[in-house]
PDB file of C-alpha atoms in Angstrom:
ATOM      1  CA  MET A   1      27.323   5.175 -18.104  1.00  0.00           C
ATOM      2  CA  LEU A   2      24.075   3.492 -17.155  1.00  0.00           C
ATOM      3  CA  SER A   3      23.205   0.187 -18.816  1.00  0.00           C
ATOM      4  CA  PRO A   4      19.658  -0.193 -20.208  1.00  0.00           C
ATOM      5  CA  MET A   5      18.719  -2.315 -17.163  1.00  0.00           C
ATOM      6  CA  ASP A   6      20.134   0.297 -14.771  1.00  0.00           C
ATOM      7  CA  LEU A   7      18.185   3.014 -16.573  1.00  0.00           C
ATOM      8  CA  ASP A   8      14.962   1.010 -16.416  1.00  0.00           C
ATOM      9  CA  LEU A   9      15.552   0.433 -12.710  1.00  0.00           C
ATOM     10  CA  ALA A  10      16.239   4.119 -12.059  1.00  0.00           C
ATOM     11  CA  VAL A  11      13.140   5.221 -13.991  1.00  0.00           C
ATOM     12  CA  THR A  12      10.949   2.650 -12.245  1.00  0.00           C
ATOM     13  CA  ILE A  13      12.136   3.765  -8.780  1.00  0.00           C
ATOM     14  CA  THR A  14      11.816   7.450  -9.526  1.00  0.00           C
ATOM     15  CA  VAL A  15       8.408   7.292 -11.163  1.00  0.00           C
ATOM     16  CA  GLY A  16       7.129   4.862  -8.556  1.00  0.00           C
ATOM     17  CA  ASP A  17       8.232   7.107  -5.714  1.00  0.00           C
ATOM     18  CA  LEU A  18       6.645  10.174  -7.340  1.00  0.00           C
ATOM     19  CA  ILE A  19       3.372   8.327  -7.871  1.00  0.00           C
ATOM     20  CA  GLY A  20       3.350   7.092  -4.297  1.00  0.00           C
ATOM     21  CA  ALA A  21       4.119  10.534  -2.903  1.00  0.00           C
ATOM     22  CA  ILE A  22       0.802  11.982  -4.141  1.00  0.00           C
ATOM     23  CA  PRO A  23      -0.982  12.590  -0.797  1.00  0.00           C
ATOM     24  CA  ILE A  24      -4.423  11.457  -1.877  1.00  0.00           C
ATOM     25  CA  ALA A  25      -5.879  10.964   1.592  1.00  0.00           C
ATOM     26  CA  ASN A  26      -4.720  14.407   2.722  1.00  0.00           C
ATOM     27  CA  LEU A  27      -6.100  16.032  -0.441  1.00  0.00           C
ATOM     28  CA  VAL A  28      -9.473  14.322  -0.015  1.00  0.00           C
ATOM     29  CA  ALA A  29      -9.674  15.160   3.688  1.00  0.00           C
ATOM     30  CA  ALA A  30      -8.732  18.807   3.070  1.00  0.00           C
ATOM     31  CA  GLN A  31     -11.332  19.142   0.347  1.00  0.00           C
ATOM     32  CA  ARG A  32     -14.152  17.290   2.094  1.00  0.00           C
ATOM     33  CA  ALA A  33     -13.678  18.325   5.693  1.00  0.00           C
ATOM     34  CA  HIS A  34     -10.792  20.850   5.834  1.00  0.00           C
ATOM     35  CA  VAL A  35      -8.823  18.557   8.148  1.00  0.00           C
ATOM     36  CA  ASP A  36      -5.384  16.933   8.132  1.00  0.00           C
ATOM     37  CA  LEU A  37      -5.642  13.214   8.767  1.00  0.00           C
ATOM     38  CA  ARG A  38      -2.150  13.246  10.268  1.00  0.00           C
ATOM     39  CA  ASP A  39      -3.523  15.259  13.212  1.00  0.00           C
ATOM     40  CA  ILE A  40      -6.786  13.390  13.927  1.00  0.00           C
ATOM     41  CA  GLY A  41      -7.997   9.837  14.508  1.00  0.00           C
ATOM     42  CA  ASP A  42      -5.122   7.351  14.400  1.00  0.00           C
ATOM     43  CA  ARG A  43      -3.050  10.016  12.600  1.00  0.00           C
ATOM     44  CA  ASN A  44      -2.549   7.752   9.586  1.00  0.00           C
ATOM     45  CA  PRO A  45      -3.226   9.520   6.256  1.00  0.00           C
ATOM     46  CA  GLY A  46      -4.795   6.487   4.635  1.00  0.00           C
ATOM     47  CA  TYR A  47      -8.109   4.844   3.889  1.00  0.00           C
ATOM     48  CA  TRP A  48      -8.954   3.483   7.338  1.00  0.00           C
ATOM     49  CA  ASN A  49      -8.489   6.838   9.130  1.00  0.00           C
ATOM     50  CA  ALA A  50     -10.327   8.584   6.308  1.00  0.00           C
ATOM     51  CA  ARG A  51     -13.196   6.103   6.644  1.00  0.00           C
ATOM     52  CA  GLU A  52     -13.425   6.564  10.395  1.00  0.00           C
ATOM     53  CA  THR A  53     -13.049  10.341  10.208  1.00  0.00           C
ATOM     54  CA  LEU A  54     -14.863  11.349   7.021  1.00  0.00           C
ATOM     55  CA  GLY A  55     -17.287   8.451   6.589  1.00  0.00           C
ATOM     56  CA  ARG A  56     -17.381   5.439   4.331  1.00  0.00           C
ATOM     57  CA  ARG A  57     -18.566   7.212   1.191  1.00  0.00           C
ATOM     58  CA  ALA A  58     -16.196  10.161   1.485  1.00  0.00           C
ATOM     59  CA  ALA A  59     -13.265   7.762   1.920  1.00  0.00           C
ATOM     60  CA  ILE A  60     -13.918   5.864  -1.351  1.00  0.00           C
ATOM     61  CA  PRO A  61     -11.612   8.172  -3.402  1.00  0.00           C
ATOM     62  CA  VAL A  62      -8.831   7.391  -0.908  1.00  0.00           C
ATOM     63  CA  PHE A  63      -9.361   3.644  -1.310  1.00  0.00           C
ATOM     64  CA  VAL A  64      -9.341   3.919  -5.085  1.00  0.00           C
ATOM     65  CA  GLY A  65      -6.490   6.412  -5.262  1.00  0.00           C
ATOM     66  CA  ASP A  66      -4.094   4.649  -2.888  1.00  0.00           C
ATOM     67  CA  SER A  67      -4.735   1.331  -4.645  1.00  0.00           C
ATOM     68  CA  ALA A  68      -4.251   2.941  -8.044  1.00  0.00           C
ATOM     69  CA  LYS A  69      -0.820   4.193  -6.981  1.00  0.00           C
ATOM     70  CA  GLY A  70       0.369   0.612  -6.532  1.00  0.00           C
ATOM     71  CA  VAL A  71      -1.215  -0.477  -9.800  1.00  0.00           C
ATOM     72  CA  ALA A  72       0.341   2.367 -11.782  1.00  0.00           C
ATOM     73  CA  ALA A  73       3.814   1.983 -10.256  1.00  0.00           C
ATOM     74  CA  ALA A  74       3.850  -1.784 -10.807  1.00  0.00           C
ATOM     75  CA  LEU A  75       2.727  -1.279 -14.402  1.00  0.00           C
ATOM     76  CA  VAL A  76       5.661   1.067 -14.951  1.00  0.00           C
ATOM     77  CA  GLY A  77       7.956  -1.810 -13.977  1.00  0.00           C
ATOM     78  CA  VAL A  78       6.031  -4.210 -16.251  1.00  0.00           C
ATOM     79  CA  ALA A  79       6.250  -1.793 -19.177  1.00  0.00           C
ATOM     80  CA  LEU A  80      10.010  -1.265 -18.803  1.00  0.00           C
ATOM     81  CA  ALA A  81      11.011  -4.855 -18.002  1.00  0.00           C
ATOM     82  CA  ASP A  82      12.600  -7.083 -20.595  1.00  0.00           C
ATOM     83  CA  PRO A  83      10.863 -10.423 -21.314  1.00  0.00           C
ATOM     84  CA  GLY A  84      11.187 -12.751 -18.362  1.00  0.00           C
ATOM     85  CA  VAL A  85      12.113  -9.988 -15.898  1.00  0.00           C
ATOM     86  CA  TRP A  86       9.351 -10.160 -13.268  1.00  0.00           C
ATOM     87  CA  TRP A  87      10.950  -8.313 -10.378  1.00  0.00           C
ATOM     88  CA  LEU A  88      10.829  -4.791 -11.827  1.00  0.00           C
ATOM     89  CA  ALA A  89       7.091  -4.655 -11.090  1.00  0.00           C
ATOM     90  CA  TYR A  90       7.909  -5.361  -7.421  1.00  0.00           C
ATOM     91  CA  VAL A  91      10.455  -2.555  -7.467  1.00  0.00           C
ATOM     92  CA  GLY A  92       7.901  -0.128  -8.859  1.00  0.00           C
ATOM     93  CA  CYS A  93       5.350  -1.085  -6.223  1.00  0.00           C
ATOM     94  CA  GLY A  94       7.989  -0.888  -3.484  1.00  0.00           C
ATOM     95  CA  ALA A  95       9.054   2.569  -4.618  1.00  0.00           C
ATOM     96  CA  ALA A  96       5.415   3.691  -4.543  1.00  0.00           C
ATOM     97  CA  MET A  97       5.077   2.293  -1.028  1.00  0.00           C
ATOM     98  CA  VAL A  98       8.106   4.242   0.126  1.00  0.00           C
ATOM     99  CA  GLY A  99       6.761   7.360  -1.578  1.00  0.00           C
ATOM    100  CA  HIS A 100       3.355   6.852   0.044  1.00  0.00           C
ATOM    101  CA  SER A 101       4.921   6.356   3.499  1.00  0.00           C
ATOM    102  CA  PHE A 102       7.380   9.217   3.202  1.00  0.00           C
ATOM    103  CA  PRO A 103       5.771  11.591   0.659  1.00  0.00           C
ATOM    104  CA  MET A 104       7.939  14.431  -0.499  1.00  0.00           C
ATOM    105  CA  PHE A 105       4.791  16.400  -1.282  1.00  0.00           C
ATOM    106  CA  ALA A 106       3.459  16.144   2.302  1.00  0.00           C
ATOM    107  CA  GLY A 107       6.381  16.722   4.646  1.00  0.00           C
ATOM    108  CA  PHE A 108       7.471  13.041   4.482  1.00  0.00           C
ATOM    109  CA  ARG A 109       4.575  12.110   6.834  1.00  0.00           C
ATOM    110  CA  GLY A 110       2.571   9.432   5.081  1.00  0.00           C
ATOM    111  CA  GLY A 111       0.597   6.256   5.544  1.00  0.00           C
ATOM    112  CA  ARG A 112       1.354   2.590   5.970  1.00  0.00           C
ATOM    113  CA  SER A 113       1.119   1.527   2.323  1.00  0.00           C
ATOM    114  CA  VAL A 114      -1.351  -1.339   2.701  1.00  0.00           C
ATOM    115  CA  LEU A 115      -3.561  -0.346  -0.246  1.00  0.00           C
ATOM    116  CA  THR A 116      -0.606   0.683  -2.373  1.00  0.00           C
ATOM    117  CA  PHE A 117       0.835  -2.775  -1.810  1.00  0.00           C
ATOM    118  CA  ALA A 118      -2.498  -4.372  -2.671  1.00  0.00           C
ATOM    119  CA  GLY A 119      -2.732  -2.420  -5.911  1.00  0.00           C
ATOM    120  CA  GLY A 120       0.737  -3.532  -6.905  1.00  0.00           C
ATOM    121  CA  ALA A 121      -0.054  -7.134  -5.960  1.00  0.00           C
ATOM    122  CA  ALA A 122      -2.999  -7.074  -8.374  1.00  0.00           C
ATOM    123  CA  VAL A 123      -0.405  -6.496 -11.123  1.00  0.00           C
ATOM    124  CA  PHE A 124       2.602  -8.587 -10.125  1.00  0.00           C
ATOM    125  CA  ALA A 125       0.700 -11.563  -8.611  1.00  0.00           C
ATOM    126  CA  THR A 126      -2.747 -11.402 -10.189  1.00  0.00           C
ATOM    127  CA  VAL A 127      -3.943 -14.963  -9.548  1.00  0.00           C
ATOM    128  CA  PRO A 128      -2.883 -15.133  -5.856  1.00  0.00           C
ATOM    129  CA  PHE A 129      -4.320 -11.633  -5.381  1.00  0.00           C
ATOM    130  CA  LEU A 130      -7.696 -12.655  -6.788  1.00  0.00           C
ATOM    131  CA  ILE A 131      -7.793 -15.768  -4.609  1.00  0.00           C
ATOM    132  CA  ALA A 132      -6.885 -13.696  -1.528  1.00  0.00           C
ATOM    133  CA  VAL A 133      -9.653 -11.199  -2.391  1.00  0.00           C
ATOM    134  CA  GLY A 134     -12.041 -14.123  -2.690  1.00  0.00           C
ATOM    135  CA  LEU A 135     -11.076 -15.307   0.792  1.00  0.00           C
ATOM    136  CA  LEU A 136     -11.451 -11.743   2.065  1.00  0.00           C
ATOM    137  CA  LEU A 137     -14.969 -11.519   0.677  1.00  0.00           C
ATOM    138  CA  ALA A 138     -15.922 -14.930   2.051  1.00  0.00           C
ATOM    139  CA  THR A 139     -14.657 -13.957   5.481  1.00  0.00           C
ATOM    140  CA  PHE A 140     -16.592 -10.696   5.360  1.00  0.00           C
ATOM    141  CA  ALA A 141     -19.773 -12.532   4.356  1.00  0.00           C
ATOM    142  CA  VAL A 142     -19.432 -14.691   7.470  1.00  0.00           C
ATOM    143  CA  SER A 143     -18.052 -12.201  10.020  1.00  0.00           C
ATOM    144  CA  TRP A 144     -19.445  -8.875   8.725  1.00  0.00           C
ATOM    145  CA  SER A 145     -16.172  -7.385   9.914  1.00  0.00           C
ATOM    146  CA  PHE A 146     -14.108  -5.640   7.239  1.00  0.00           C
ATOM    147  CA  ALA A 147     -11.118  -5.432   9.598  1.00  0.00           C
ATOM    148  CA  VAL A 148     -11.095  -9.197  10.159  1.00  0.00           C
ATOM    149  CA  ALA A 149     -11.670  -9.900   6.479  1.00  0.00           C
ATOM    150  CA  VAL A 150      -8.719  -7.694   5.452  1.00  0.00           C
ATOM    151  CA  ARG A 151      -6.435  -9.485   7.892  1.00  0.00           C
ATOM    152  CA  VAL A 152      -7.462 -12.882   6.527  1.00  0.00           C
ATOM    153  CA  GLY A 153      -6.878 -11.759   2.943  1.00  0.00           C
ATOM    154  CA  PHE A 154      -3.547 -10.149   3.827  1.00  0.00           C
ATOM    155  CA  VAL A 155      -2.235 -13.257   5.619  1.00  0.00           C
ATOM    156  CA  ALA A 156      -3.610 -15.630   2.974  1.00  0.00           C
ATOM    157  CA  PHE A 157      -1.974 -13.840   0.046  1.00  0.00           C
ATOM    158  CA  PRO A 158       1.661 -15.022   0.507  1.00  0.00           C
ATOM    159  CA  VAL A 159       0.470 -18.529   1.425  1.00  0.00           C
ATOM    160  CA  VAL A 160      -1.527 -18.741  -1.795  1.00  0.00           C
ATOM    161  CA  GLN A 161       1.324 -17.170  -3.753  1.00  0.00           C
ATOM    162  CA  ILE A 162       3.932 -19.674  -2.658  1.00  0.00           C
ATOM    163  CA  ILE A 163       1.627 -22.480  -3.824  1.00  0.00           C
ATOM    164  CA  VAL A 164       0.790 -20.813  -7.139  1.00  0.00           C
ATOM    165  CA  GLU A 165       4.032 -18.971  -8.051  1.00  0.00           C
ATOM    166  CA  GLY A 166       6.800 -20.523  -5.932  1.00  0.00           C
ATOM    167  CA  PRO A 167       9.304 -19.170  -3.426  1.00  0.00           C
ATOM    168  CA  TYR A 168      11.147 -16.443  -5.345  1.00  0.00           C
ATOM    169  CA  ARG A 169       8.219 -14.189  -6.043  1.00  0.00           C
ATOM    170  CA  THR A 170       6.814 -14.914  -2.595  1.00  0.00           C
ATOM    171  CA  ALA A 171      10.113 -13.829  -1.062  1.00  0.00           C
ATOM    172  CA  ALA A 172       9.852 -10.527  -2.942  1.00  0.00           C
ATOM    173  CA  THR A 173       6.324 -10.158  -1.606  1.00  0.00           C
ATOM    174  CA  GLY A 174       7.679 -10.824   1.871  1.00  0.00           C
ATOM    175  CA  VAL A 175      10.076  -7.890   1.533  1.00  0.00           C
ATOM    176  CA  LEU A 176       7.188  -5.549   0.693  1.00  0.00           C
ATOM    177  CA  MET A 177       5.017  -6.942   3.511  1.00  0.00           C
ATOM    178  CA  THR A 178       7.900  -6.509   5.946  1.00  0.00           C
ATOM    179  CA  PHE A 179       8.011  -2.845   5.019  1.00  0.00           C
ATOM    180  CA  ILE A 180       4.306  -2.581   5.972  1.00  0.00           C
ATOM    181  CA  GLY A 181       5.014  -4.291   9.264  1.00  0.00           C
ATOM    182  CA  ALA A 182       7.771  -1.781   9.949  1.00  0.00           C
ATOM    183  CA  ARG A 183       5.390   1.082   9.235  1.00  0.00           C
ATOM    184  CA  PHE A 184       2.881  -0.300  11.761  1.00  0.00           C
ATOM    185  CA  ALA A 185       5.657  -0.674  14.307  1.00  0.00           C
ATOM    186  CA  MET A 186       6.750   2.924  13.706  1.00  0.00           C
ATOM    187  CA  ALA A 187       3.154   4.096  14.232  1.00  0.00           C
ATOM    188  CA  ALA A 188       2.905   2.138  17.459  1.00  0.00           C
ATOM    189  CA  VAL A 189       6.128   3.718  18.778  1.00  0.00           C
ATOM    190  CA  ALA A 190       4.860   7.188  17.846  1.00  0.00           C
ATOM    191  CA  ASP A 191       1.573   6.515  19.666  1.00  0.00           C
ATOM    192  CA  ARG A 192       3.438   5.463  22.835  1.00  0.00           C
ATOM    193  CA  ARG A 193       5.538   8.589  22.711  1.00  0.00           C
ATOM    194  CA  ARG A 194       2.450  10.772  22.385  1.00  0.00           C
ATOM    195  CA  SER A 195       0.794   8.936  25.263  1.00  0.00           C
ATOM    196  CA  ALA A 196       3.885   9.377  27.447  1.00  0.00           C
ATOM    197  CA  GLN A 197       3.966  13.099  26.695  1.00  0.00           C
ATOM    198  CA  ALA A 198       0.235  13.613  27.393  1.00  0.00           C
TER     199      ALA A 198
END
């Protein structure tokens, strides 16, 4: 028989995965341009490929939707957690990231979960997230490169978090960021295989 904590954990994982599995980028691309982002551009069904393929304005729903998945999944963890239990929000976000990367509603071919992670971070580490966003915007104002600004914000986030919130929460963030790194590595391997077969 499941304990209340086990049940909360199971519900958070299940709901988070289902939320993450909604293939927002694919739905937007199919509606706007009748294309599958997994077959064009960098083959990543996420915001960046949608932006490059469909245009900046058309990709806005992907940005909002993929971020909202992380927010919603983390909030499920917050809602179910007992007082003082902070890690369930991380679990919800992590489940959404897995669902986004391996979506059951889209043949288990999904994105890299960057925006889903960012949405979750806005919930489980609000102050470090806002500081990292501030650094992102400052970098963009100087460089006029969104790609560079995102990298600065992404790298700054755990550094700021360890100062503001300490090592335990930062370690949990590190687990989620490692998953993103693994997804980029998987994409690089897939690209090499395609190039070798061409």
